[in-house]
XYZ file of C-alpha atoms in Angstrom:
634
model
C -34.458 -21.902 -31.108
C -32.134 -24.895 -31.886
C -28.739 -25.936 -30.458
C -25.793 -25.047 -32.878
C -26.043 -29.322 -34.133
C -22.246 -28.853 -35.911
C -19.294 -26.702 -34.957
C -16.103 -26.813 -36.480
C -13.523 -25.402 -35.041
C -9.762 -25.881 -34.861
C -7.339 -24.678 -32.739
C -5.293 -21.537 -34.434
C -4.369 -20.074 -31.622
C -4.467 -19.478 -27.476
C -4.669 -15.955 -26.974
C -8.231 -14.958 -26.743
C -8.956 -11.323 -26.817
C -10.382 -10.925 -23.012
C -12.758 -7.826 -22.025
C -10.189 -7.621 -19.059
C -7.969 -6.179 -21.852
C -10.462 -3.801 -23.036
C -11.150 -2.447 -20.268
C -6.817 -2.060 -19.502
C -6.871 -0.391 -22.446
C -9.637 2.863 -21.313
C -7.645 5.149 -18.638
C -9.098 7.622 -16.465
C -8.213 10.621 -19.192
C -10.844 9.151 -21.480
C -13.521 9.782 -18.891
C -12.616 13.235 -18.321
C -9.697 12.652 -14.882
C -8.045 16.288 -14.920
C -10.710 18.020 -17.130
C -11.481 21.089 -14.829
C -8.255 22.973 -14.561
C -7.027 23.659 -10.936
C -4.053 23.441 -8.364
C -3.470 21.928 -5.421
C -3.458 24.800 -3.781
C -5.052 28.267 -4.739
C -4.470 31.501 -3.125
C -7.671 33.516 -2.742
C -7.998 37.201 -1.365
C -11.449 37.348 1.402
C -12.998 41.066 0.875
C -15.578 41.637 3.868
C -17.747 43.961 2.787
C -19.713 46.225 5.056
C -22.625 48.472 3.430
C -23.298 50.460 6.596
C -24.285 54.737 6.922
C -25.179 53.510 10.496
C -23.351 50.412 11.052
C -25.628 47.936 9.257
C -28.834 48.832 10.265
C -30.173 50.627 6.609
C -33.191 49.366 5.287
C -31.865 46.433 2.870
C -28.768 45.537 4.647
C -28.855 42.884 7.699
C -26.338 43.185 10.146
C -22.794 42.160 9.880
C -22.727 38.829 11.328
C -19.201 36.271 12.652
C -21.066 33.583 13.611
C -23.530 33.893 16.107
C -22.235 37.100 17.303
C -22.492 40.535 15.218
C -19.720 42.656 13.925
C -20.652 46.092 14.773
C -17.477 48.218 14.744
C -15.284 45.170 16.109
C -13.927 45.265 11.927
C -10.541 43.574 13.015
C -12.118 40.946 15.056
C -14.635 40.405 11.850
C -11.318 39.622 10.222
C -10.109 37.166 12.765
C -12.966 35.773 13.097
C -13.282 35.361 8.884
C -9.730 34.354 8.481
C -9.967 31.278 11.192
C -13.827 30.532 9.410
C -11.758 30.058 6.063
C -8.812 29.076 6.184
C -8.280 26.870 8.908
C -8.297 23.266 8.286
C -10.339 21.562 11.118
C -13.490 19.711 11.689
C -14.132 21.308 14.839
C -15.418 23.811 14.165
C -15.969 23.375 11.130
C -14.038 25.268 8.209
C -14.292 26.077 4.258
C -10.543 24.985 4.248
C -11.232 21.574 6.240
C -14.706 21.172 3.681
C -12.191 21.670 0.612
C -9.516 19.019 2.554
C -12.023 16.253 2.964
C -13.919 16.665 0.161
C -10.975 16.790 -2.527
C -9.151 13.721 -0.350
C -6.298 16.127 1.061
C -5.940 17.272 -2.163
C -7.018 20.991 -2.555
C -6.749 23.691 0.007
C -6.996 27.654 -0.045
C -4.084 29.327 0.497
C -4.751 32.141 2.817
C -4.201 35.822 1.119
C -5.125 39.111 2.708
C -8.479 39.325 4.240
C -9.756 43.390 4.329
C -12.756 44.361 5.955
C -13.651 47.532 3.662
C -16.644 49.574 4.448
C -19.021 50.819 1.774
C -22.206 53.294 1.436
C -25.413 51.951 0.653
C -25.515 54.090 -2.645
C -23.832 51.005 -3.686
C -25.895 48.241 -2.557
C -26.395 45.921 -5.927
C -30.204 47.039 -5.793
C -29.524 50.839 -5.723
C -26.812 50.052 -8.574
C -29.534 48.326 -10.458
C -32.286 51.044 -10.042
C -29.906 53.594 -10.861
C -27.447 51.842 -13.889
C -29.926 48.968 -15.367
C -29.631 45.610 -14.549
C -27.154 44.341 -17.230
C -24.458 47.290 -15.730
C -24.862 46.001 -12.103
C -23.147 43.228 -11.428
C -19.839 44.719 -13.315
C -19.912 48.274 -11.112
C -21.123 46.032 -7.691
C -17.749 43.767 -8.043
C -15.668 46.918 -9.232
C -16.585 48.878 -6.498
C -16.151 46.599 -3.560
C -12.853 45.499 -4.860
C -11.330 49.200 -5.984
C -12.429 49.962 -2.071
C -9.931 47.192 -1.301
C -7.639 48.167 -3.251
C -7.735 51.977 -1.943
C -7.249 49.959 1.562
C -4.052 48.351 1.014
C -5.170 45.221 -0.874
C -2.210 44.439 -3.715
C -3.534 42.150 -5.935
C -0.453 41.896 -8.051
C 1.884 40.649 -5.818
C -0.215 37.476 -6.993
C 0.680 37.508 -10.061
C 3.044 34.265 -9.730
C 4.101 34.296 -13.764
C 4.694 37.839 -14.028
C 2.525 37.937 -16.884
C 1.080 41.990 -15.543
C -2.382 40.726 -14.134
C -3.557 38.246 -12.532
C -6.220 35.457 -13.315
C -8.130 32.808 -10.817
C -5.851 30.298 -11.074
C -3.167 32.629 -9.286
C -5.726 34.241 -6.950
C -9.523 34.128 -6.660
C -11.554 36.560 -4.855
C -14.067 35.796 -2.478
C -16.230 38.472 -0.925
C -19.006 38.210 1.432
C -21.343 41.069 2.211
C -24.497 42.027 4.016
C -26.598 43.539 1.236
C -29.687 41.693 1.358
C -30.467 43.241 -2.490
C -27.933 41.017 -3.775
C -28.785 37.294 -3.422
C -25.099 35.849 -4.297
C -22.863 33.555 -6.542
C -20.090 33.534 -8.671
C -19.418 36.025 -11.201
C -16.614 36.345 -13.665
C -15.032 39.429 -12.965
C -12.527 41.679 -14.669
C -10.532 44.994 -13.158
C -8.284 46.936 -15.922
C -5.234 48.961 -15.291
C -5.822 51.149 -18.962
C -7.383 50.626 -21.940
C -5.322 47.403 -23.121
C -3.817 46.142 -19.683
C -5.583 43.561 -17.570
C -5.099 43.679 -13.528
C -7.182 40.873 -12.808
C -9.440 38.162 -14.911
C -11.350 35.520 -13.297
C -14.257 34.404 -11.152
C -15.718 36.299 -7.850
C -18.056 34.817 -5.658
C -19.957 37.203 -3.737
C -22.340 35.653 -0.888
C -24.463 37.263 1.987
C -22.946 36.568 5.571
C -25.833 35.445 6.805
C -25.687 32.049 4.255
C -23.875 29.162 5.326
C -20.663 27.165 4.536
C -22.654 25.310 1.770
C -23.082 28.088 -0.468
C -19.372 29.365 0.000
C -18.744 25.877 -1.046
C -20.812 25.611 -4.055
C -20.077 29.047 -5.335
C -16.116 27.748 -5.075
C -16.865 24.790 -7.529
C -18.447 26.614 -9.572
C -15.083 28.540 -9.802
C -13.221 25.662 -10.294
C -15.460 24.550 -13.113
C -15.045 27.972 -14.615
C -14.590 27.497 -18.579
C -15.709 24.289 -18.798
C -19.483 22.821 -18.333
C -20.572 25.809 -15.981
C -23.450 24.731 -14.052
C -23.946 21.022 -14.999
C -27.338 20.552 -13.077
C -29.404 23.272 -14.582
C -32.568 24.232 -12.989
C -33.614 20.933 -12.185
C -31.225 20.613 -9.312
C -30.360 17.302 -10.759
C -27.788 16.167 -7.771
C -30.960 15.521 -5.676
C -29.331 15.966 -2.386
C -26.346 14.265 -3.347
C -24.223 16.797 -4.745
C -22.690 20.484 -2.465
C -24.655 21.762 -5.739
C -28.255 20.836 -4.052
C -27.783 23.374 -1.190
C -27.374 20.777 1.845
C -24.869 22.693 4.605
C -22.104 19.863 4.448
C -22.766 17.981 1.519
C -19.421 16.121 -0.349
C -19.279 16.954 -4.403
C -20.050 14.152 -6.892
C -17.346 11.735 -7.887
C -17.791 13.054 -11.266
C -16.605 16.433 -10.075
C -13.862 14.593 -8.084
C -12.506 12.930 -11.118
C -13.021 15.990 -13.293
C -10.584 18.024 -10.933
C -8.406 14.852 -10.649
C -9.419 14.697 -6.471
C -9.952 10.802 -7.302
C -8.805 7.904 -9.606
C -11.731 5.679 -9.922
C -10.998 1.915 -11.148
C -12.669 1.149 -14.415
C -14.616 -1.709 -15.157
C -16.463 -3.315 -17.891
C -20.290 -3.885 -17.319
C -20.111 -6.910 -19.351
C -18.165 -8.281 -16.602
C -19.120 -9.548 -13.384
C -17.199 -7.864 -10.353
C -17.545 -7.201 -6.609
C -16.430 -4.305 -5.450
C -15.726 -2.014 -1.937
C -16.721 1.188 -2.042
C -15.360 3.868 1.100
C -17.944 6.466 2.220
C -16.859 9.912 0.694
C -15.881 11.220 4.014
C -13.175 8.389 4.502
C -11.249 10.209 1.848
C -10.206 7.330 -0.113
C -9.499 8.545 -4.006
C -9.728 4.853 -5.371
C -13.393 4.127 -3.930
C -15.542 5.271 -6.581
C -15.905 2.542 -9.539
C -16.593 3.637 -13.029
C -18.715 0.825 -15.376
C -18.525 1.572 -18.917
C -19.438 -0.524 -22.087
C -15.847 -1.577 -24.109
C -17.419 -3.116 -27.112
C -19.954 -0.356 -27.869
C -18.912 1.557 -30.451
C -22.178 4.117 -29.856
C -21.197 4.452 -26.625
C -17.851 3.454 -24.920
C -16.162 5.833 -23.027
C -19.059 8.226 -24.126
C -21.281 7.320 -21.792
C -21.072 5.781 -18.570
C -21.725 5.503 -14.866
C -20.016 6.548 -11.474
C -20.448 4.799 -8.416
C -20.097 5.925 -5.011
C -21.125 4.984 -1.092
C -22.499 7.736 0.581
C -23.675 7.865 4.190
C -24.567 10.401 7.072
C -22.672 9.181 9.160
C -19.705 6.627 9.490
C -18.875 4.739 12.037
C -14.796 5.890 11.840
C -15.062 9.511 10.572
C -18.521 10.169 11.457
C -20.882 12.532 9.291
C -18.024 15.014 8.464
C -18.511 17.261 5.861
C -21.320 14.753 4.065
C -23.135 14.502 7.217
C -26.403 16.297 4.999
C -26.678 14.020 2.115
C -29.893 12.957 0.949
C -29.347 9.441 1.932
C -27.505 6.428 2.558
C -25.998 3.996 0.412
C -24.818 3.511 -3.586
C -25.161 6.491 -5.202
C -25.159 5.584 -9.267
C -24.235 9.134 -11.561
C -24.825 8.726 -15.500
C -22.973 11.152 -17.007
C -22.869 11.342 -21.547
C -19.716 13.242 -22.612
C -19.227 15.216 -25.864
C -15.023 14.931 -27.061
C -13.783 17.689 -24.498
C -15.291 15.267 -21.411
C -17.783 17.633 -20.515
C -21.499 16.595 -20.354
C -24.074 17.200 -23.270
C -26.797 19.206 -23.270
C -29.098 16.177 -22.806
C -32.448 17.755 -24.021
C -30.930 19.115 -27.081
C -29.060 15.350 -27.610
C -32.366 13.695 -27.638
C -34.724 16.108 -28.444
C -33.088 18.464 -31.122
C -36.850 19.480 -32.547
C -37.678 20.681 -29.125
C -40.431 23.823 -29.871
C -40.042 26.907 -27.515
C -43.247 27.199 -24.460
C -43.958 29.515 -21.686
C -45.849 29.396 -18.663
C -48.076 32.524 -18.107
C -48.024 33.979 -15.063
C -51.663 35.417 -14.984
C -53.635 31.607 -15.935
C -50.532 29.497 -15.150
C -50.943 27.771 -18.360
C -48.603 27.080 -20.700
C -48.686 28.613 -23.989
C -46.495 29.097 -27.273
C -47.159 31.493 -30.469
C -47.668 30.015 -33.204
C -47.598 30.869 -36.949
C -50.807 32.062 -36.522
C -49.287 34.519 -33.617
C -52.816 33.569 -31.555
C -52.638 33.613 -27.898
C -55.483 34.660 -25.175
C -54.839 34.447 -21.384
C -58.275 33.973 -19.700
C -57.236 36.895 -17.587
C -59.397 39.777 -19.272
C -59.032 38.688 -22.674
C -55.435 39.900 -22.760
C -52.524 37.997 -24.404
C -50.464 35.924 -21.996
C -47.703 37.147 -20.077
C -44.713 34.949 -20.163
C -42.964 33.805 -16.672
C -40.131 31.404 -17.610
C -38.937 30.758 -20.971
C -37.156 27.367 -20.495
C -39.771 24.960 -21.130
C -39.873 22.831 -24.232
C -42.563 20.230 -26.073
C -41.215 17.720 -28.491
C -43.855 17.397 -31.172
C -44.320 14.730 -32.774
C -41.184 13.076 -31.745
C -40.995 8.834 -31.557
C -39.053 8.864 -28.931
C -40.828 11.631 -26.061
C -42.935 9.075 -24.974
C -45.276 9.456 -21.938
C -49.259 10.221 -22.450
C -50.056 11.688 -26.299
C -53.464 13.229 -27.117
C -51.908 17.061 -26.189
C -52.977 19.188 -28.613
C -52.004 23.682 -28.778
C -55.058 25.777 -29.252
C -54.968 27.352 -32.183
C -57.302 29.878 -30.626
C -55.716 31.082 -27.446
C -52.217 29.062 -27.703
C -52.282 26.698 -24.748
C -51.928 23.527 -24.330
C -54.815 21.111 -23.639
C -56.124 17.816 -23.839
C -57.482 16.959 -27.349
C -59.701 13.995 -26.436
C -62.240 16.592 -23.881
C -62.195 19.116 -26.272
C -65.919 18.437 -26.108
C -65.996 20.055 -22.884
C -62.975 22.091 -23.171
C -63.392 26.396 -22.566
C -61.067 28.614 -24.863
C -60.167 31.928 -23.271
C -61.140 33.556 -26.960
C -64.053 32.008 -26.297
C -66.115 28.569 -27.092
C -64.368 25.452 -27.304
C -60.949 24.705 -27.910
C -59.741 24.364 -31.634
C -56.873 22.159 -31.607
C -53.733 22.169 -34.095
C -52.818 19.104 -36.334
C -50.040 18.141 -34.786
C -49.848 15.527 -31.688
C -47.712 16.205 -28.143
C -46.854 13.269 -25.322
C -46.158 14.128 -21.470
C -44.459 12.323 -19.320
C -45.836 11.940 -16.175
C -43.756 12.864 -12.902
C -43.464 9.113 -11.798
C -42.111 8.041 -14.814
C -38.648 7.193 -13.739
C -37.621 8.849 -18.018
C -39.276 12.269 -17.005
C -37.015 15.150 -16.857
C -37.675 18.524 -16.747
C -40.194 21.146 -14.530
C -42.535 18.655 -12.192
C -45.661 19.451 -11.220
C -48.151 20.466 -14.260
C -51.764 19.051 -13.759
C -54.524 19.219 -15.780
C -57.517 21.401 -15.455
C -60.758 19.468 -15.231
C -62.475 22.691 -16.112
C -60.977 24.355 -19.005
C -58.640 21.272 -20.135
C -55.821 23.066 -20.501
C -52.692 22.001 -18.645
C -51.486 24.208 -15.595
C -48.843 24.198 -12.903
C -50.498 25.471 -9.564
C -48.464 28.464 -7.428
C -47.565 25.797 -4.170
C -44.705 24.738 -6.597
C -43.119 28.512 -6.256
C -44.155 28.505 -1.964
C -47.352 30.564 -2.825
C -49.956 27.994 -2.028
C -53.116 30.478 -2.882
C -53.205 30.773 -6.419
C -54.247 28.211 -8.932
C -53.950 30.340 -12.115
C -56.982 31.904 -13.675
C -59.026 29.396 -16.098
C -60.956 30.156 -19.259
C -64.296 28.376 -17.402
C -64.321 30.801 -14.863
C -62.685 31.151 -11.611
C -59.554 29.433 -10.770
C -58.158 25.937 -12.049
C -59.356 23.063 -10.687
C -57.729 19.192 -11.276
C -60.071 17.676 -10.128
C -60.356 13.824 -10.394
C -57.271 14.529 -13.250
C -54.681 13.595 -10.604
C -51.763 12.861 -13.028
C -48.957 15.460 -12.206
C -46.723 15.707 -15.924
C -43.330 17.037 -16.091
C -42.589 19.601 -18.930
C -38.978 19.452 -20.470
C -36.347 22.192 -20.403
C -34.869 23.718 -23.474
C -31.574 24.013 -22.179
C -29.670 23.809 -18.651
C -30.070 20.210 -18.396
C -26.350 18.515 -18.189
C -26.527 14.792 -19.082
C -25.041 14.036 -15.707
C -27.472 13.200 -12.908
C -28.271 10.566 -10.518
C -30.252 7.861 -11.354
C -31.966 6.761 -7.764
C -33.746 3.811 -6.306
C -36.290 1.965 -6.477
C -36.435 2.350 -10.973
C -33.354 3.999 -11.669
C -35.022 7.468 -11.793
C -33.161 10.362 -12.968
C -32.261 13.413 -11.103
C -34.394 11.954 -7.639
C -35.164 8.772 -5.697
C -33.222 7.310 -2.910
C -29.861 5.711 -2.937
C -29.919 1.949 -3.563
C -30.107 0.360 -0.419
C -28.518 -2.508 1.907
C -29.847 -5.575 0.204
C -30.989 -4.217 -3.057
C -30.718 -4.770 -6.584
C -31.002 -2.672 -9.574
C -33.110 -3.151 -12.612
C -30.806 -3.433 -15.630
C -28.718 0.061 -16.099
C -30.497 2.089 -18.816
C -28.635 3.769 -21.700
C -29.935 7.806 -21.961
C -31.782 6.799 -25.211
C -33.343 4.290 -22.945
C -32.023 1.177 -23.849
C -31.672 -1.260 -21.216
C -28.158 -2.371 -20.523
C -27.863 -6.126 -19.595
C -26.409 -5.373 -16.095
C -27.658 -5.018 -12.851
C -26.066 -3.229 -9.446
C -26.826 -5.561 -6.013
C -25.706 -3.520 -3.092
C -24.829 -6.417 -0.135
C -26.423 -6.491 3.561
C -24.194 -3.612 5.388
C -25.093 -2.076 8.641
C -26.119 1.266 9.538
C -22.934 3.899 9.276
C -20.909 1.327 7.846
C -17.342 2.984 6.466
C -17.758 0.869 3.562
C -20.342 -1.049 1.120
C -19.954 -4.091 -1.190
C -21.745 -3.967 -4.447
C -21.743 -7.099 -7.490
C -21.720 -6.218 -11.058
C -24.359 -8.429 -12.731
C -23.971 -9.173 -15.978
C -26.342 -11.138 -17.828
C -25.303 -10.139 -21.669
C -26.471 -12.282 -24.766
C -24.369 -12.309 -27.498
C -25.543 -12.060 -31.131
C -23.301 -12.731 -34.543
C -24.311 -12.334 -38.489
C -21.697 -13.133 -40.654
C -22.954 -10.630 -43.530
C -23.705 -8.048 -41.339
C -21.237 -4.866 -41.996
C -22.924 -1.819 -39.749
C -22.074 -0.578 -36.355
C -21.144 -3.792 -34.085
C -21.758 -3.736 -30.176
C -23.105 -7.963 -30.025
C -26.864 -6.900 -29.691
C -29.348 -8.011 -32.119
C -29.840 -5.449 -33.556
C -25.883 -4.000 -33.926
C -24.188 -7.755 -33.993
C -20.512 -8.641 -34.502
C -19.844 -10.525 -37.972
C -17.104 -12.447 -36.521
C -17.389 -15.980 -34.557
C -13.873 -14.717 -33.119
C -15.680 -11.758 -32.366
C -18.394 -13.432 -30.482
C -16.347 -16.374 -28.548
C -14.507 -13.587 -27.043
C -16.961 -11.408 -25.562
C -19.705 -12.902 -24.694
C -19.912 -13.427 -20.682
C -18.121 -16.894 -19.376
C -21.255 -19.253 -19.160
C -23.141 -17.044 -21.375
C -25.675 -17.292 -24.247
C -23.641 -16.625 -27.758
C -26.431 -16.276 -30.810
C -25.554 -17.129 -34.114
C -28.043 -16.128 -36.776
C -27.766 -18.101 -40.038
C -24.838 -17.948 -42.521
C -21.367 -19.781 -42.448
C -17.597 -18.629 -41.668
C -14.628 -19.691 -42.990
C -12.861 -19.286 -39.437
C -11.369 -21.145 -37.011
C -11.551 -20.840 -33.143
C -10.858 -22.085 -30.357
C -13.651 -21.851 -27.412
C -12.011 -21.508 -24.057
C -14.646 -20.976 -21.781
C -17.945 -22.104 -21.413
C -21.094 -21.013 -23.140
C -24.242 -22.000 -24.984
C -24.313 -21.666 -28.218
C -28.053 -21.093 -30.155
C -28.856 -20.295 -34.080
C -31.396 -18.483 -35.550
C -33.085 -18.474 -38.750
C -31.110 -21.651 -40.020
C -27.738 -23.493 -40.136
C -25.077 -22.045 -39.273
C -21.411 -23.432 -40.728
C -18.035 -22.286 -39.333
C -14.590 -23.593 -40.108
C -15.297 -23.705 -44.030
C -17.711 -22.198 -46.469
C-alpha cells in the first residue's frame, strides 16, 4: 500500500455531512416502534372453567386448583381467588396484572371484566370433542362451548363493545379462560361467536390454559394475543429467545425489547455502529423505556434500517428492584437481539431469506433417519423393509447452495432415500439392501457448535449404516436409537459430531445472538468485562464493530457497554453499483468518503482521479490502491 503522495483539496465549504445526522434522521417508526396494535389498557373477560360429573375427579381432568389450595365446590371463592391472581397489580404476591405493569414499563394493564366460574360435563373435554368431531372441528366447538356456558350464566359480552360497531373484537375485550382438562394442553386461539348468519358477536383471540400451569404461560399466551395479525409466533420451534424471552417458558421472565418496541412499551435511542459510543443500559425490571440501545448501519443501502440489533441488560436480580418479574432469565448481562425486517417491520422468514432452494426432509419415526422422496419416489426404512413413516415435516437441506456452509460430502440414497455420508459409502448398509447408491448432487451440515447453525440440534451420524440419525433422548425417551439398516440399533460411535438440520419455515429472523461467538438463538449473555467479536450481518458478513460490556458487579441496576468501531473506508471514482464504503460496495465520491469514514480512521482510495474539492476536518489516514489517485482536477 502507499500513502496518498498528492492531495488537492480546497476549501468549498464547512458543513460536513456527519453520521450523527444520519442517524437523527432514522426514528423509532422505521424499526417497527408501535407495530403490534394494542392499548394501554385492555379489558379482558376470565371464564373458569370446571369439567367436573364429580367435582373434578374424572379420568382426564385434574382437580380445580387456586393456588395451593383446591376449588372443590368453593366456585365463588375460585373467583376471588382468580380475580385477585389477575388483576391485581402487586409484586407480592405476585400477579398477571403486576407481570404486564413491569414488563410493559407501567404501560399496559388488564382491565378487570367479569370473571364466571361456569361448570361443564366432561362430554366436552377437548379430547372427547376430538374423538367424537375430528380434530380440525375441536378447537372451534371447545371455545364455543365454554363461552356459550358463560354466556347462559350471565356473561354479556356486548356491553364491551366500546364503538358500537354490534360485536366485539380483542382490542375491546379478550377472553381468557383457564380450565382443568388435562386433554387440552393450552394456548391462544383465534376465536369467533356469531349472533346469525351475517352478524358477528365476538372476533378475536382466546387463550385457554390448564390451572395447574403457571403465570408464565398466561403471560406468553397474552403476547401472543397482542401480536395477533402481525408476525405470530416469531421464534418458531427453535425456541430462539433462549431463556431470554416470556416466550422460552421461564415462570417470570421479561419480553424482548424487540417486543417492547413493537408494542411501543419502550423508545430505544438509535445509534450508528460506525460510531463509537458508551452507553447505560437499566436492567429490564427497573422499568426504564429509554434503556435499550438500537445499532443500525446508516450508510448501507442493503441493509439500513432493515436489519439491525437491540441491546438490553438483563439480570436475576438487582440490587434496587430485585429479581421481579425477570428474576428467571437465562442469565446475566448484555443481551444482543438481531432482528431482519421485511417493509411492514415484522421479521422475515430467515430460512426462506437465505435459503429459498431449501428441499422438503422428514425424520422417520421407526429408523430415526432422515429421508426425502425423490423423483425416483424410492424410500426403505430398515424397519421390515417398509417405506418410512414420516414424524415431523419441518426440516429442510439446501442442496447445493454456496452459501449453507458447514461439512459437505452428504449425499440422499437413491435406494432407500436417506441421507448419508458419501465418502464411507464403502462401508455404508442400505435398508433395500447392499451398499448405499448415492445421488449426484452434494449437501453441507452445519455442525451444532457452529455459532451459523440454525435449525433442529442434535443429528449424529451412524458409524454403522452411515446414514445420519437423531437419537430419542432429544424427545425425553432416552431408550431408543432408531432402527439401522446394519442391524440393530444406531450406533455413533467414534462419529461424535452432533449437526443441526434447518427448518423450512417457523424460523423468525429475530433471535439472540449469545456469548462467547455471537451464536444465534443460544449462548450466554456477554459478560462483565467482555468483548464481542465483530457483529455479523445474517448473510454472515462481519460488521466492523465490536460490543465491550465494562467491569459491573453482581446485581448491578445498570451496565455500561462501548460501541467499537473500527470501519475502513473504501472509494472508486468509476464505480456506479450499490455504495455502503466496503470494498467490495465503495462510495464514488471523495466527499462521500471524508465524511464517513470513522474520526482517526483508515479512508482507501483505489486508483482514478476527481474533479472535487474538500475540505478534511478530522483526522484520518489516507491509503491508495492500484495507482495514483488525483482529486481537485482531472
Amino acid at each position: 500500500m502507499r500513502t496518498l503522495n498528492k492531495l488537492l483539496v480546497m476549501a468549498i465549504t464547512s458543513a460536513v455531512l456527519g453520521l450523527a445526522a444520519l442517524c437523527d434522521g432514522a426514528s423509532l417508526s422505521d424499526f417497527g416502534y408501535g407495530n403490534m396494535t394494542t392499548k394501554r389498557t385492555m379489558p379482558t373477560v376470565l371464564i373458569l372453567v370446571n369439567f367436573t360429573n364429580n367435582n373434578g375427579t374424572t379420568e382426564h381432568t385434574i382437580p380445580y386448583q387456586m393456588g395451593p389450595d383446591l376449588v372443590g365446590i368453593n366456585y365463588l371463592g375460585a373467583v376471588h381467588w382468580y380475580s385477585n391472581w389477575f388483576f391485581s397489580r402487586t409484586s407480592s404476591p405476585k400477579s398477571v396484572n403486576g407481570f404486564f405493569h413491569e414488563m410493559s414499563n407501567g404501560r399496559m394493564q388488564w382491565v378487570p371484566g367479569e370473571v364466571h366460574m361456569v361448570l361443564m360435563d366432561t362430554n366436552y373435554l377437548h379430547g372427547a370433542i376430538k374423538d367424537r368431531d375430528g380434530e380440525e372441528a375441536a378447537d372451534d366447538k371447545y371455545l364455543y362451548k365454554m363461552v356459550t356456558q358463560a354466556i347462559n350464566q350471565g356473561l354479556d359480552l356486548l356491553s364491551y363493545d366500546t364503538d358500537g360497531g354490534g360485536g366485539v373484537d380483542q382490542l375491546e375485550c379478550t377472553i381468557q379462560l383457564i380450565t382443568n382438562d388435562e386433554t387440552f394442553g393450552g394456548g391462544a386461539r383465534s376465536f369467533s361467536l356469531a349472533l346469525g348468519p351475517w352478524l358477528s358477536y365476538y372476533v378475536g383471540r382466546a387463550t385457554i390454559q390448564r390451572c395447574n400451569h403457571g403465570m408464565n404461560v398466561i403471560a406468553e399466551e397474552m403476547i401472543h394475543v397482542l401480536q395477533n395479525g402481525h408476525c405470530g409466533d416469531i421464534y418458531g420451534p427453535s425456541s430462539m429467545s433462549a431463556g431470554y424471552s416470556v416466550m422460552a417458558g421461564n415462570t417470570y421472565l421479561h419480553v424482548d425489547a424487540w417486543h417492547k418496541m413493537q408494542l411501543a412499551w419502550c423508545e430505544p435511542r438509535i445509534h450508528s455502529l460506525r460510531q463509537p459510543g458508551l452507553f447505560t443500559l437499566s436492567a429490564a425490571q427497573l422499568m426504564d423505556s429509554n434503556s435499550p440501545v438500537i445499532l443500525y448501519d446508516p450508510l448501507s443501502e442493503l441493509r439500513g434500517i432493515r436489519e439491525f440489533f437491540v441491546l438490553e441488560y438483563r439480570t436475576k436480580s438487582s440490587l434496587t428492584a430485585g429479581g421481579g418479574y425477570d428474576s428467571d432469565v437465562a442469565d446475566n448481562g448484555l443481551v444482543i437481539w438481531h432482528a431482519e425486517q421485511w417493509g411492514g417491520k415484522d421479521p422475515v422468514n430467515w430460512t426462506m431469506t437465505y435459503y429459498m432452494l431449501l428441499e422438503k426432509w422428514w425424520r422417520c419415526e421407526n429408523c430415526l433417519g432422515i429421508f426425502t422422496v425423490g423423483q425416483d419416489d424410492a424410500q426403505v426404512c430398515p424397519l421390515g423393509g417398509t417405506n418410512h413413516v414420516a414424524e415431523s415435516g419441518h426440516l429442510g437441506m439446501p442442496r447445493w447452495h454456496a452459501d449453507a456452509g458447514g461439512e459437505p460430502g452428504w449425499r440422499r440414497c437413491s435406494k432407500c432415500g436417506q441421507m448419508f455420508h458419501a465418502p464411507e459409502v464403502t462401508s455404508s448398509d442400505c435398508a433395500a439392501g447392499g451398499r448405499h447408491l448415492p445421488e449426484t448432487w452434494d449437501y453441507s451440515l452445519r455442525r451444532d457448535d457452529d455459532p451459523e447453525s440454525l435449525g433442529q440440534r442434535g443429528w449424529q451420524h451412524c458409524s454403522k449404516c452411515q446414514s445420519l440419525f437423531r437419537p430419542r433422548f432429544y424427545d425425553d425417551r432416552p431408550d431408543e436409537y432408531g432402527v439401522c439398516a446394519a442391524g440393530g440399533v444406531h450406533f455413533a460411535g467414534t462419529n461424535t459430531t452432533t449437526y443441526a438440520v434447518l427448518w423450512t419455515d417457523g424460523v423468525k429472523a429475530m433471535m439472540i445472538e449469545g456469548a462467547p461467538n455471537l451464536s444465534r438463538s443460544r449462548g450466554s449473555a456477554w459478560h462483565s468485562g467482555t468483548t464481542t467479536p465483530p457483529l455479523r450481518w445474517y448473510d454472515g458478513t462481519l460488521s466492523g464493530t465490536r460490543i465491550a460490556v465494562k467491569p459491573f458487579a453482581p446485581s448491578a441496576d445498570a451496565i455500561t457497554i462501548e460501541i467499537l468501531a473500527n470501519y475502513d473506508t473504501w472509494v472508486d471514482f468509476p464505480y456506479t453499483g450499490t455504495e455502503e464504503g466496503s470494498f467490495e460496495r465503495p462510495y464514488n465520491t471523495f466527499a462521500e468518503g471524508t465524511d464517513t469514514v470513522a474520526s482517526g480512521g483508515t479512508l482507501h482510495i483505489k486508483a482514478g482521479s476527481s474533479s472535487e474539492t474538500r475540505q478534511v476536518k478530522k483526522p484520518m489516514k489516507i491509503e491508495v490502491h492500484g495507482g495514483p489517485v488525483r482529486i481537485g482536477r482531472k
